[in-house]
PDB file of C-alpha atoms and ligand atoms in Angstrom:
ATOM      1  CA  MET A   1      -0.273   0.142  -0.012  1.00  0.00           C
ATOM      2  CA  PRO A   2       1.538   3.466  -1.218  1.00  0.00           C
ATOM      3  CA  GLU A   3       2.949   4.955   2.274  1.00  0.00           C
ATOM      4  CA  PHE A   4       0.962   8.089   2.474  1.00  0.00           C
ATOM      5  CA  THR A   5      -2.648   6.379   2.000  1.00  0.00           C
ATOM      6  CA  ASP A   6      -4.934   8.269   3.791  1.00  0.00           C
ATOM      7  CA  LYS A   7      -2.598  10.826   4.803  1.00  0.00           C
ATOM      8  CA  ILE A   8      -3.622  14.398   4.062  1.00  0.00           C
ATOM      9  CA  ALA A   9      -0.572  16.961   3.358  1.00  0.00           C
ATOM     10  CA  PHE A  10      -0.244  20.825   3.267  1.00  0.00           C
ATOM     11  CA  VAL A  11       3.040  21.976   1.134  1.00  0.00           C
ATOM     12  CA  THR A  12       3.880  25.265   0.885  1.00  0.00           C
ATOM     13  CA  GLY A  13       6.066  26.360  -2.038  1.00  0.00           C
ATOM     14  CA  ALA A  14       4.298  23.867  -4.144  1.00  0.00           C
ATOM     15  CA  GLY A  15       4.373  26.045  -7.210  1.00  0.00           C
ATOM     16  CA  GLY A  16       8.431  25.833  -7.187  1.00  0.00           C
ATOM     17  CA  GLY A  17      11.075  23.322  -7.545  1.00  0.00           C
ATOM     18  CA  MET A  18      11.261  21.524  -4.372  1.00  0.00           C
ATOM     19  CA  GLY A  19       7.836  21.991  -3.356  1.00  0.00           C
ATOM     20  CA  TYR A  20       6.043  20.515  -6.604  1.00  0.00           C
ATOM     21  CA  ARG A  21       8.502  17.682  -6.068  1.00  0.00           C
ATOM     22  CA  VAL A  22       7.506  16.866  -2.599  1.00  0.00           C
ATOM     23  CA  ALA A  23       3.663  17.392  -3.683  1.00  0.00           C
ATOM     24  CA  CYS A  24       3.926  15.179  -6.833  1.00  0.00           C
ATOM     25  CA  ASP A  25       5.716  12.403  -4.698  1.00  0.00           C
ATOM     26  CA  LEU A  26       3.029  12.405  -1.718  1.00  0.00           C
ATOM     27  CA  LEU A  27       0.366  12.358  -4.442  1.00  0.00           C
ATOM     28  CA  ALA A  28       2.002   9.121  -5.712  1.00  0.00           C
ATOM     29  CA  GLN A  29       2.379   7.656  -2.398  1.00  0.00           C
ATOM     30  CA  GLY A  30      -1.547   8.175  -1.994  1.00  0.00           C
ATOM     31  CA  ALA A  31      -1.784  11.384   0.063  1.00  0.00           C
ATOM     32  CA  ARG A  32      -4.004  14.321  -0.720  1.00  0.00           C
ATOM     33  CA  VAL A  33      -2.454  17.395  -1.043  1.00  0.00           C
ATOM     34  CA  LEU A  34      -3.136  21.049  -0.451  1.00  0.00           C
ATOM     35  CA  MET A  35      -0.693  22.882  -2.566  1.00  0.00           C
ATOM     36  CA  PHE A  36       0.212  26.226  -1.652  1.00  0.00           C
ATOM     37  CA  ASP A  37       2.074  29.158  -3.423  1.00  0.00           C
ATOM     38  CA  ILE A  38       2.140  32.783  -4.469  1.00  0.00           C
ATOM     39  CA  LYS A  39       2.852  31.590  -8.101  1.00  0.00           C
ATOM     40  CA  PRO A  40      -0.040  30.379 -10.654  1.00  0.00           C
ATOM     41  CA  PRO A  41      -0.419  26.703 -10.603  1.00  0.00           C
ATOM     42  CA  PRO A  42       2.068  24.334 -12.496  1.00  0.00           C
ATOM     43  CA  ASP A  43       0.747  23.524 -16.174  1.00  0.00           C
ATOM     44  CA  ALA A  44       0.058  19.745 -14.336  1.00  0.00           C
ATOM     45  CA  VAL A  45      -0.438  18.088 -11.520  1.00  0.00           C
ATOM     46  CA  PRO A  46      -0.461  14.258 -11.205  1.00  0.00           C
ATOM     47  CA  GLY A  47      -2.904  12.317  -9.131  1.00  0.00           C
ATOM     48  CA  LYS A  48      -6.788  11.304  -9.358  1.00  0.00           C
ATOM     49  CA  PRO A  49      -9.048  13.962  -9.599  1.00  0.00           C
ATOM     50  CA  GLY A  50      -9.821  15.282  -6.261  1.00  0.00           C
ATOM     51  CA  GLN A  51      -6.290  14.213  -4.935  1.00  0.00           C
ATOM     52  CA  SER A  52      -5.054  17.869  -4.750  1.00  0.00           C
ATOM     53  CA  ILE A  53      -6.097  21.617  -4.397  1.00  0.00           C
ATOM     54  CA  TYR A  54      -4.087  24.173  -5.430  1.00  0.00           C
ATOM     55  CA  VAL A  55      -4.212  27.421  -3.533  1.00  0.00           C
ATOM     56  CA  ARG A  56      -2.544  30.684  -5.059  1.00  0.00           C
ATOM     57  CA  GLY A  57      -1.846  32.935  -1.690  1.00  0.00           C
ATOM     58  CA  ASP A  58       0.844  34.764   0.288  1.00  0.00           C
ATOM     59  CA  LEU A  59       2.191  33.147   3.275  1.00  0.00           C
ATOM     60  CA  THR A  60       3.015  36.225   5.004  1.00  0.00           C
ATOM     61  CA  ASP A  61      -1.053  36.950   4.961  1.00  0.00           C
ATOM     62  CA  GLU A  62      -1.860  35.053   8.020  1.00  0.00           C
ATOM     63  CA  ALA A  63      -5.656  34.802   7.164  1.00  0.00           C
ATOM     64  CA  ALA A  64      -4.767  33.264   3.529  1.00  0.00           C
ATOM     65  CA  VAL A  65      -3.188  30.427   5.210  1.00  0.00           C
ATOM     66  CA  ALA A  66      -5.526  30.166   7.595  1.00  0.00           C
ATOM     67  CA  ALA A  67      -8.424  29.883   4.959  1.00  0.00           C
ATOM     68  CA  ALA A  68      -6.417  27.466   3.047  1.00  0.00           C
ATOM     69  CA  CYS A  69      -5.843  25.186   6.251  1.00  0.00           C
ATOM     70  CA  ALA A  70      -9.587  25.497   6.738  1.00  0.00           C
ATOM     71  CA  ARG A  71      -9.841  24.461   3.068  1.00  0.00           C
ATOM     72  CA  ALA A  72      -7.962  21.115   3.497  1.00  0.00           C
ATOM     73  CA  ILE A  73      -9.608  20.734   6.717  1.00  0.00           C
ATOM     74  CA  ASP A  74     -13.114  20.964   5.122  1.00  0.00           C
ATOM     75  CA  GLU A  75     -12.436  19.148   1.856  1.00  0.00           C
ATOM     76  CA  PHE A  76     -10.104  16.653   3.004  1.00  0.00           C
ATOM     77  CA  GLY A  77     -10.622  16.023   6.532  1.00  0.00           C
ATOM     78  CA  GLY A  78      -7.729  17.517   8.285  1.00  0.00           C
ATOM     79  CA  ILE A  79      -4.046  18.015   7.964  1.00  0.00           C
ATOM     80  CA  ASP A  80      -1.425  15.241   9.039  1.00  0.00           C
ATOM     81  CA  CYS A  81       1.852  16.466   7.276  1.00  0.00           C
ATOM     82  CA  LEU A  82       3.027  20.086   7.041  1.00  0.00           C
ATOM     83  CA  ALA A  83       6.207  20.439   4.424  1.00  0.00           C
ATOM     84  CA  ASN A  84       6.961  24.166   4.939  1.00  0.00           C
ATOM     85  CA  VAL A  85       9.101  24.179   1.782  1.00  0.00           C
ATOM     86  CA  ALA A  86       8.673  27.807   0.244  1.00  0.00           C
ATOM     87  CA  GLY A  87      11.422  30.314   0.729  1.00  0.00           C
ATOM     88  CA  ALA A  88      12.740  33.198  -0.924  1.00  0.00           C
ATOM     89  CA  LEU A  89      16.619  34.591  -1.502  1.00  0.00           C
ATOM     90  CA  TRP A  90      16.681  37.713  -3.129  1.00  0.00           C
ATOM     91  CA  PHE A  91      19.994  37.795  -4.512  1.00  0.00           C
ATOM     92  CA  ASP A  92      19.886  41.334  -5.600  1.00  0.00           C
ATOM     93  CA  ARG A  93      18.378  42.531  -2.474  1.00  0.00           C
ATOM     94  CA  ASP A  94      19.332  40.585   0.269  1.00  0.00           C
ATOM     95  CA  ARG A  95      22.731  41.791   1.666  1.00  0.00           C
ATOM     96  CA  SER A  96      25.205  42.868   4.712  1.00  0.00           C
ATOM     97  CA  ALA A  97      22.833  43.787   7.810  1.00  0.00           C
ATOM     98  CA  LEU A  98      24.630  46.765   7.750  1.00  0.00           C
ATOM     99  CA  ASP A  99      23.409  48.255   4.751  1.00  0.00           C
ATOM    100  CA  VAL A 100      20.221  45.791   3.780  1.00  0.00           C
ATOM    101  CA  ASP A 101      16.798  47.972   3.217  1.00  0.00           C
ATOM    102  CA  LEU A 102      15.076  47.068   6.366  1.00  0.00           C
ATOM    103  CA  GLU A 103      11.818  46.389   4.507  1.00  0.00           C
ATOM    104  CA  VAL A 104      13.813  43.770   2.337  1.00  0.00           C
ATOM    105  CA  TRP A 105      14.888  42.615   6.024  1.00  0.00           C
ATOM    106  CA  ASP A 106      11.312  42.359   7.322  1.00  0.00           C
ATOM    107  CA  GLN A 107       9.921  40.940   3.760  1.00  0.00           C
ATOM    108  CA  VAL A 108      12.538  37.876   4.000  1.00  0.00           C
ATOM    109  CA  LEU A 109      12.161  37.199   7.641  1.00  0.00           C
ATOM    110  CA  ALA A 110       8.225  37.263   7.007  1.00  0.00           C
ATOM    111  CA  ILE A 111       8.463  34.821   3.681  1.00  0.00           C
ATOM    112  CA  ASN A 112      11.350  32.292   5.498  1.00  0.00           C
ATOM    113  CA  LEU A 113      10.500  32.083   9.060  1.00  0.00           C
ATOM    114  CA  LYS A 114       6.831  33.957  10.023  1.00  0.00           C
ATOM    115  CA  SER A 115       5.110  31.839   7.413  1.00  0.00           C
ATOM    116  CA  ILE A 116       6.092  28.665   9.433  1.00  0.00           C
ATOM    117  CA  VAL A 117       4.095  30.377  12.386  1.00  0.00           C
ATOM    118  CA  HIS A 118       1.244  30.955  10.398  1.00  0.00           C
ATOM    119  CA  THR A 119       1.499  27.482   8.716  1.00  0.00           C
ATOM    120  CA  ALA A 120       1.939  25.831  12.470  1.00  0.00           C
ATOM    121  CA  ARG A 121      -0.532  27.898  14.157  1.00  0.00           C
ATOM    122  CA  HIS A 122      -3.390  26.828  11.629  1.00  0.00           C
ATOM    123  CA  ALA A 123      -2.142  23.236  10.971  1.00  0.00           C
ATOM    124  CA  VAL A 124      -1.399  21.942  14.434  1.00  0.00           C
ATOM    125  CA  PRO A 125      -4.903  22.173  16.100  1.00  0.00           C
ATOM    126  CA  SER A 126      -6.021  19.355  13.140  1.00  0.00           C
ATOM    127  CA  MET A 127      -3.228  17.693  13.682  1.00  0.00           C
ATOM    128  CA  ARG A 128      -4.174  17.386  17.529  1.00  0.00           C
ATOM    129  CA  ALA A 129      -7.426  16.117  16.682  1.00  0.00           C
ATOM    130  CA  ARG A 130      -6.405  13.592  14.412  1.00  0.00           C
ATOM    131  CA  GLY A 131      -3.782  12.057  17.184  1.00  0.00           C
ATOM    132  CA  GLY A 132      -0.666  13.068  15.522  1.00  0.00           C
ATOM    133  CA  GLY A 133       1.345  14.799  12.849  1.00  0.00           C
ATOM    134  CA  ALA A 134       4.743  15.720  11.177  1.00  0.00           C
ATOM    135  CA  MET A 135       6.039  18.788  10.144  1.00  0.00           C
ATOM    136  CA  VAL A 136       9.470  19.352   7.771  1.00  0.00           C
ATOM    137  CA  HIS A 137      10.778  23.124   7.620  1.00  0.00           C
ATOM    138  CA  PHE A 138      13.207  23.932   4.549  1.00  0.00           C
ATOM    139  CA  SER A 139      15.895  25.923   5.866  1.00  0.00           C
ATOM    140  CA  SER A 140      19.459  26.076   4.411  1.00  0.00           C
ATOM    141  CA  THR A 141      23.020  25.131   4.518  1.00  0.00           C
ATOM    142  CA  GLN A 142      23.782  28.973   4.435  1.00  0.00           C
ATOM    143  CA  CYS A 143      22.386  29.401   8.131  1.00  0.00           C
ATOM    144  CA  LEU A 144      25.375  27.473   9.310  1.00  0.00           C
ATOM    145  CA  ARG A 145      28.212  29.248   7.941  1.00  0.00           C
ATOM    146  CA  GLY A 146      28.841  32.811   6.458  1.00  0.00           C
ATOM    147  CA  ASP A 147      28.660  33.742   2.788  1.00  0.00           C
ATOM    148  CA  PRO A 148      31.294  35.892   0.910  1.00  0.00           C
ATOM    149  CA  ALA A 149      28.520  37.590  -0.645  1.00  0.00           C
ATOM    150  CA  PRO A 150      26.243  38.221   2.670  1.00  0.00           C
ATOM    151  CA  GLN A 151      22.634  37.801   2.615  1.00  0.00           C
ATOM    152  CA  ASP A 152      21.853  38.238   5.982  1.00  0.00           C
ATOM    153  CA  ALA A 153      18.371  38.256   6.414  1.00  0.00           C
ATOM    154  CA  TYR A 154      17.964  34.916   4.315  1.00  0.00           C
ATOM    155  CA  GLN A 155      20.633  33.496   6.540  1.00  0.00           C
ATOM    156  CA  ALA A 156      19.371  34.830   9.797  1.00  0.00           C
ATOM    157  CA  ALA A 157      15.676  33.610   8.825  1.00  0.00           C
ATOM    158  CA  LYS A 158      17.051  30.171   7.953  1.00  0.00           C
ATOM    159  CA  ALA A 159      18.843  29.859  11.392  1.00  0.00           C
ATOM    160  CA  GLY A 160      15.425  30.738  13.101  1.00  0.00           C
ATOM    161  CA  VAL A 161      13.879  28.159  11.444  1.00  0.00           C
ATOM    162  CA  ILE A 162      15.936  25.596  13.098  1.00  0.00           C
ATOM    163  CA  ALA A 163      15.372  27.163  16.618  1.00  0.00           C
ATOM    164  CA  LEU A 164      11.596  27.353  16.032  1.00  0.00           C
ATOM    165  CA  SER A 165      11.520  23.883  15.037  1.00  0.00           C
ATOM    166  CA  LYS A 166      13.339  22.430  18.042  1.00  0.00           C
ATOM    167  CA  SER A 167      10.619  24.449  20.043  1.00  0.00           C
ATOM    168  CA  LEU A 168       7.585  23.143  18.437  1.00  0.00           C
ATOM    169  CA  ALA A 169       9.032  19.259  18.661  1.00  0.00           C
ATOM    170  CA  ILE A 170       9.274  19.899  22.232  1.00  0.00           C
ATOM    171  CA  GLN A 171       6.017  21.561  22.738  1.00  0.00           C
ATOM    172  CA  LEU A 172       4.174  19.421  20.202  1.00  0.00           C
ATOM    173  CA  ALA A 173       5.845  15.776  21.327  1.00  0.00           C
ATOM    174  CA  GLY A 174       3.237  15.270  23.796  1.00  0.00           C
ATOM    175  CA  ASP A 175       0.856  15.426  21.028  1.00  0.00           C
ATOM    176  CA  ARG A 176       2.316  12.918  18.713  1.00  0.00           C
ATOM    177  CA  ILE A 177       3.212  15.715  16.486  1.00  0.00           C
ATOM    178  CA  ARG A 178       7.127  15.651  15.379  1.00  0.00           C
ATOM    179  CA  SER A 179       9.097  18.845  13.922  1.00  0.00           C
ATOM    180  CA  ASN A 180      12.313  18.534  11.694  1.00  0.00           C
ATOM    181  CA  VAL A 181      14.533  20.715   9.224  1.00  0.00           C
ATOM    182  CA  ILE A 182      15.838  19.896   6.040  1.00  0.00           C
ATOM    183  CA  LEU A 183      19.186  21.703   5.237  1.00  0.00           C
ATOM    184  CA  PRO A 184      19.584  21.758   1.396  1.00  0.00           C
ATOM    185  CA  GLY A 185      22.767  22.256  -0.089  1.00  0.00           C
ATOM    186  CA  PRO A 186      22.959  23.973  -3.799  1.00  0.00           C
ATOM    187  CA  THR A 187      20.275  22.507  -5.614  1.00  0.00           C
ATOM    188  CA  GLU A 188      19.350  23.074  -9.181  1.00  0.00           C
ATOM    189  CA  SER A 189      15.644  24.567  -8.791  1.00  0.00           C
ATOM    190  CA  PRO A 190      13.740  28.275 -10.229  1.00  0.00           C
ATOM    191  CA  MET A 191      15.638  29.428  -7.168  1.00  0.00           C
ATOM    192  CA  GLN A 192      19.089  28.969  -8.892  1.00  0.00           C
ATOM    193  CA  ASP A 193      17.953  29.970 -12.149  1.00  0.00           C
ATOM    194  CA  ARG A 194      21.084  32.073 -12.527  1.00  0.00           C
ATOM    195  CA  TRP A 195      23.186  29.123 -13.015  1.00  0.00           C
ATOM    196  CA  ARG A 196      21.079  28.589 -16.393  1.00  0.00           C
ATOM    197  CA  ALA A 197      22.876  31.976 -17.715  1.00  0.00           C
ATOM    198  CA  ASP A 198      25.810  30.794 -15.854  1.00  0.00           C
ATOM    199  CA  PRO A 199      26.457  27.346 -16.054  1.00  0.00           C
ATOM    200  CA  ASP A 200      30.191  27.547 -15.153  1.00  0.00           C
ATOM    201  CA  SER A 201      29.005  29.048 -11.693  1.00  0.00           C
ATOM    202  CA  ARG A 202      26.732  25.933 -11.237  1.00  0.00           C
ATOM    203  CA  ASP A 203      29.858  23.469 -12.347  1.00  0.00           C
ATOM    204  CA  ALA A 204      32.064  25.096 -10.132  1.00  0.00           C
ATOM    205  CA  THR A 205      29.824  24.695  -7.408  1.00  0.00           C
ATOM    206  CA  ALA A 206      29.446  21.217  -8.204  1.00  0.00           C
ATOM    207  CA  ARG A 207      33.062  20.769  -8.137  1.00  0.00           C
ATOM    208  CA  ALA A 208      33.346  22.129  -4.316  1.00  0.00           C
ATOM    209  CA  ILE A 209      30.835  19.147  -3.377  1.00  0.00           C
ATOM    210  CA  PRO A 210      32.203  15.991  -2.147  1.00  0.00           C
ATOM    211  CA  LEU A 211      29.548  13.918  -3.846  1.00  0.00           C
ATOM    212  CA  GLY A 212      30.845  16.040  -7.310  1.00  0.00           C
ATOM    213  CA  ARG A 213      27.301  17.453  -8.339  1.00  0.00           C
ATOM    214  CA  VAL A 214      24.678  20.299  -7.044  1.00  0.00           C
ATOM    215  CA  ALA A 215      21.243  18.316  -5.532  1.00  0.00           C
ATOM    216  CA  THR A 216      18.296  17.740  -7.333  1.00  0.00           C
ATOM    217  CA  VAL A 217      14.571  18.457  -6.292  1.00  0.00           C
ATOM    218  CA  GLU A 218      14.169  14.499  -6.055  1.00  0.00           C
ATOM    219  CA  ASP A 219      17.395  14.500  -3.302  1.00  0.00           C
ATOM    220  CA  MET A 220      15.421  16.960  -1.034  1.00  0.00           C
ATOM    221  CA  ALA A 221      11.872  15.270  -1.759  1.00  0.00           C
ATOM    222  CA  ASN A 222      13.010  11.975  -1.005  1.00  0.00           C
ATOM    223  CA  ALA A 223      14.770  13.625   2.451  1.00  0.00           C
ATOM    224  CA  CYS A 224      11.366  15.340   3.287  1.00  0.00           C
ATOM    225  CA  LEU A 225       8.943  12.243   2.719  1.00  0.00           C
ATOM    226  CA  PHE A 226      11.114  10.152   4.996  1.00  0.00           C
ATOM    227  CA  LEU A 227      11.090  12.632   7.457  1.00  0.00           C
ATOM    228  CA  LEU A 228       7.221  13.076   7.075  1.00  0.00           C
ATOM    229  CA  SER A 229       6.615   9.255   7.108  1.00  0.00           C
ATOM    230  CA  ASP A 230       6.386   6.893   9.820  1.00  0.00           C
ATOM    231  CA  ARG A 231       9.806   5.481   9.219  1.00  0.00           C
ATOM    232  CA  ALA A 232      10.831   8.776  11.115  1.00  0.00           C
ATOM    233  CA  ALA A 233       8.337   8.133  13.920  1.00  0.00           C
ATOM    234  CA  TYR A 234      11.578   8.353  16.816  1.00  0.00           C
ATOM    235  CA  ILE A 235      12.917  11.166  15.066  1.00  0.00           C
ATOM    236  CA  THR A 236      11.870  14.883  15.985  1.00  0.00           C
ATOM    237  CA  GLY A 237      13.731  18.341  16.850  1.00  0.00           C
ATOM    238  CA  THR A 238      16.536  17.798  14.444  1.00  0.00           C
ATOM    239  CA  GLU A 239      18.059  18.618  11.191  1.00  0.00           C
ATOM    240  CA  LEU A 240      18.848  16.709   8.254  1.00  0.00           C
ATOM    241  CA  LEU A 241      21.620  18.091   6.010  1.00  0.00           C
ATOM    242  CA  VAL A 242      21.242  17.027   2.405  1.00  0.00           C
ATOM    243  CA  ASP A 243      24.192  18.913   1.071  1.00  0.00           C
ATOM    244  CA  GLY A 244      26.580  16.134  -0.823  1.00  0.00           C
ATOM    245  CA  GLY A 245      29.138  16.328   1.876  1.00  0.00           C
ATOM    246  CA  LEU A 246      29.640  20.075   1.686  1.00  0.00           C
ATOM    247  CA  LEU A 247      29.304  20.881   5.190  1.00  0.00           C
ATOM    248  CA  SER A 248      31.884  17.952   6.021  1.00  0.00           C
ATOM    249  CA  LYS A 249      34.604  19.443   4.327  1.00  0.00           C
ATOM    250  CA  PRO A 250      37.195  21.350   6.467  1.00  0.00           C
TER     251      PRO A 250
HETATM  252  N1  LIG B 301      17.455  25.848  -4.785  1.00  0.00           N
HETATM  253  C1  LIG B 301      18.651  25.712  -3.420  1.00  0.00           C
HETATM  254  O1  LIG B 301      19.937  26.021  -4.039  1.00  0.00           O
HETATM  255  C2  LIG B 301      18.309  25.883  -1.974  1.00  0.00           C
HETATM  256  C3  LIG B 301      19.520  25.701  -1.210  1.00  0.00           C
HETATM  257  C4  LIG B 301      18.929  25.603  -0.041  1.00  0.00           C
HETATM  258  C5  LIG B 301      17.790  25.952   0.779  1.00  0.00           C
HETATM  259  N2  LIG B 301      16.718  26.321  -0.428  1.00  0.00           N
HETATM  260  C6  LIG B 301      15.552  26.526   0.298  1.00  0.00           C
HETATM  261  O2  LIG B 301      14.683  25.506  -0.024  1.00  0.00           O
HETATM  262  C7  LIG B 301      13.182  25.682  -0.215  1.00  0.00           C
HETATM  263  C8  LIG B 301      12.664  25.468  -1.727  1.00  0.00           C
HETATM  264  O3  LIG B 301      13.559  26.187  -2.760  1.00  0.00           O
HETATM  265  P1  LIG B 301      13.520  25.995  -4.135  1.00  0.00           P
HETATM  266  O4  LIG B 301      14.694  25.766  -4.484  1.00  0.00           O
HETATM  267  O5  LIG B 301      12.472  24.848  -4.661  1.00  0.00           O
HETATM  268  O6  LIG B 301      13.038  27.793  -4.409  1.00  0.00           O
HETATM  269  P2  LIG B 301      11.534  27.871  -5.765  1.00  0.00           P
HETATM  270  O7  LIG B 301      12.147  29.401  -5.910  1.00  0.00           O
HETATM  271  O8  LIG B 301      11.581  26.835  -6.753  1.00  0.00           O
HETATM  272  O9  LIG B 301      10.601  27.814  -4.763  1.00  0.00           O
HETATM  273  C9  LIG B 301       9.714  28.293  -3.965  1.00  0.00           C
HETATM  274  C10 LIG B 301       8.797  28.658  -3.531  1.00  0.00           C
HETATM  275  O10 LIG B 301       8.254  29.352  -2.600  1.00  0.00           O
HETATM  276  C11 LIG B 301       7.329  30.384  -3.191  1.00  0.00           C
HETATM  277  N3  LIG B 301       7.105  31.422  -2.305  1.00  0.00           N
HETATM  278  C12 LIG B 301       7.885  32.314  -1.966  1.00  0.00           C
HETATM  279  N4  LIG B 301       7.410  33.373  -1.340  1.00  0.00           N
HETATM  280  C13 LIG B 301       6.208  33.090  -0.999  1.00  0.00           C
HETATM  281  C14 LIG B 301       5.279  33.695  -0.381  1.00  0.00           C
HETATM  282  N5  LIG B 301       4.987  34.525   0.142  1.00  0.00           N
HETATM  283  N6  LIG B 301       3.926  32.901  -0.219  1.00  0.00           N
HETATM  284  C15 LIG B 301       3.694  31.710  -0.898  1.00  0.00           C
HETATM  285  N7  LIG B 301       4.905  31.242  -1.819  1.00  0.00           N
HETATM  286  C16 LIG B 301       5.970  31.823  -1.777  1.00  0.00           C
HETATM  287  C17 LIG B 301       7.700  30.748  -4.315  1.00  0.00           C
HETATM  288  O11 LIG B 301       6.695  31.244  -5.275  1.00  0.00           O
HETATM  289  C18 LIG B 301       8.098  29.285  -4.968  1.00  0.00           C
HETATM  290  O12 LIG B 301       7.339  28.701  -6.024  1.00  0.00           O
HETATM  291  C19 LIG B 301      13.482  27.134  -0.067  1.00  0.00           C
HETATM  292  O13 LIG B 301      12.983  27.314   1.217  1.00  0.00           O
HETATM  293  C20 LIG B 301      15.030  27.228  -0.186  1.00  0.00           C
HETATM  294  O14 LIG B 301      14.967  28.797   0.761  1.00  0.00           O
HETATM  295  C21 LIG B 301      16.917  26.005  -1.658  1.00  0.00           C
END
């Protein structure tokens, strides 16, 4: 039987690279999925008719997140799994804390960190009512080390994701709700569109990674589905580096 049969998942960033892959893999494993993104829906979503709902909305708008969670609960019956995959890295505007536009700082924190507050507070009551659940939040290897070209708002937000996840894990363990984080390394996805114009830069990044390639969205979806599944039943409050060994290098 597919691993997520009878499970209901809420996936953010589902119009992007990793989120779309996570949603598709959950659908293939029998889940019903509410896909949430600020982007228009992708051309095709696999699965049976009625197995997925795509909601276009802004995660920084708590009312929009609340309405989407209510829709998953009304139309599917609840929420068991929450994948907070959405994120934004603004290469052009996010820079050193010393001179970044503070509007940009606030927006980057809202998209990458406060959004998780919104989804968690509107998904957890249903998880509690259903006797448990699992959450996976996407951070980044970048929050564990500096960057020669600082993107301080993103880095700080992604570090906050780890702290928030650990706290939620402890608060919710008694409700049998788990909370874990994935730290992706450099991954081929729309976020890294700049590599299309500059494949040499992607190749140089790949050469710096012990496994010799940048990650695929499948690498991330595989890790995410594992942490959402019952195979990870005893894993909570931790981080999984999915970086081809990058951060193990001296
Ligand atoms: N691609 C990488 O190299 C990389 C590396 C480390 C971490 N990450 C993280 O992995 C996650 C997935 O990244 P990706 O590569 O799939 O990026 P992506 O740009 O392909 O997808 C991110 C999605 O988030 C959505 N989004 C952004 N702001 C939103 C908002 N306010 N409301 C609703 N949706 C919003 C975007 O529309 C987009 O579809 C992100 O959290 C990202 O920060 C990515």
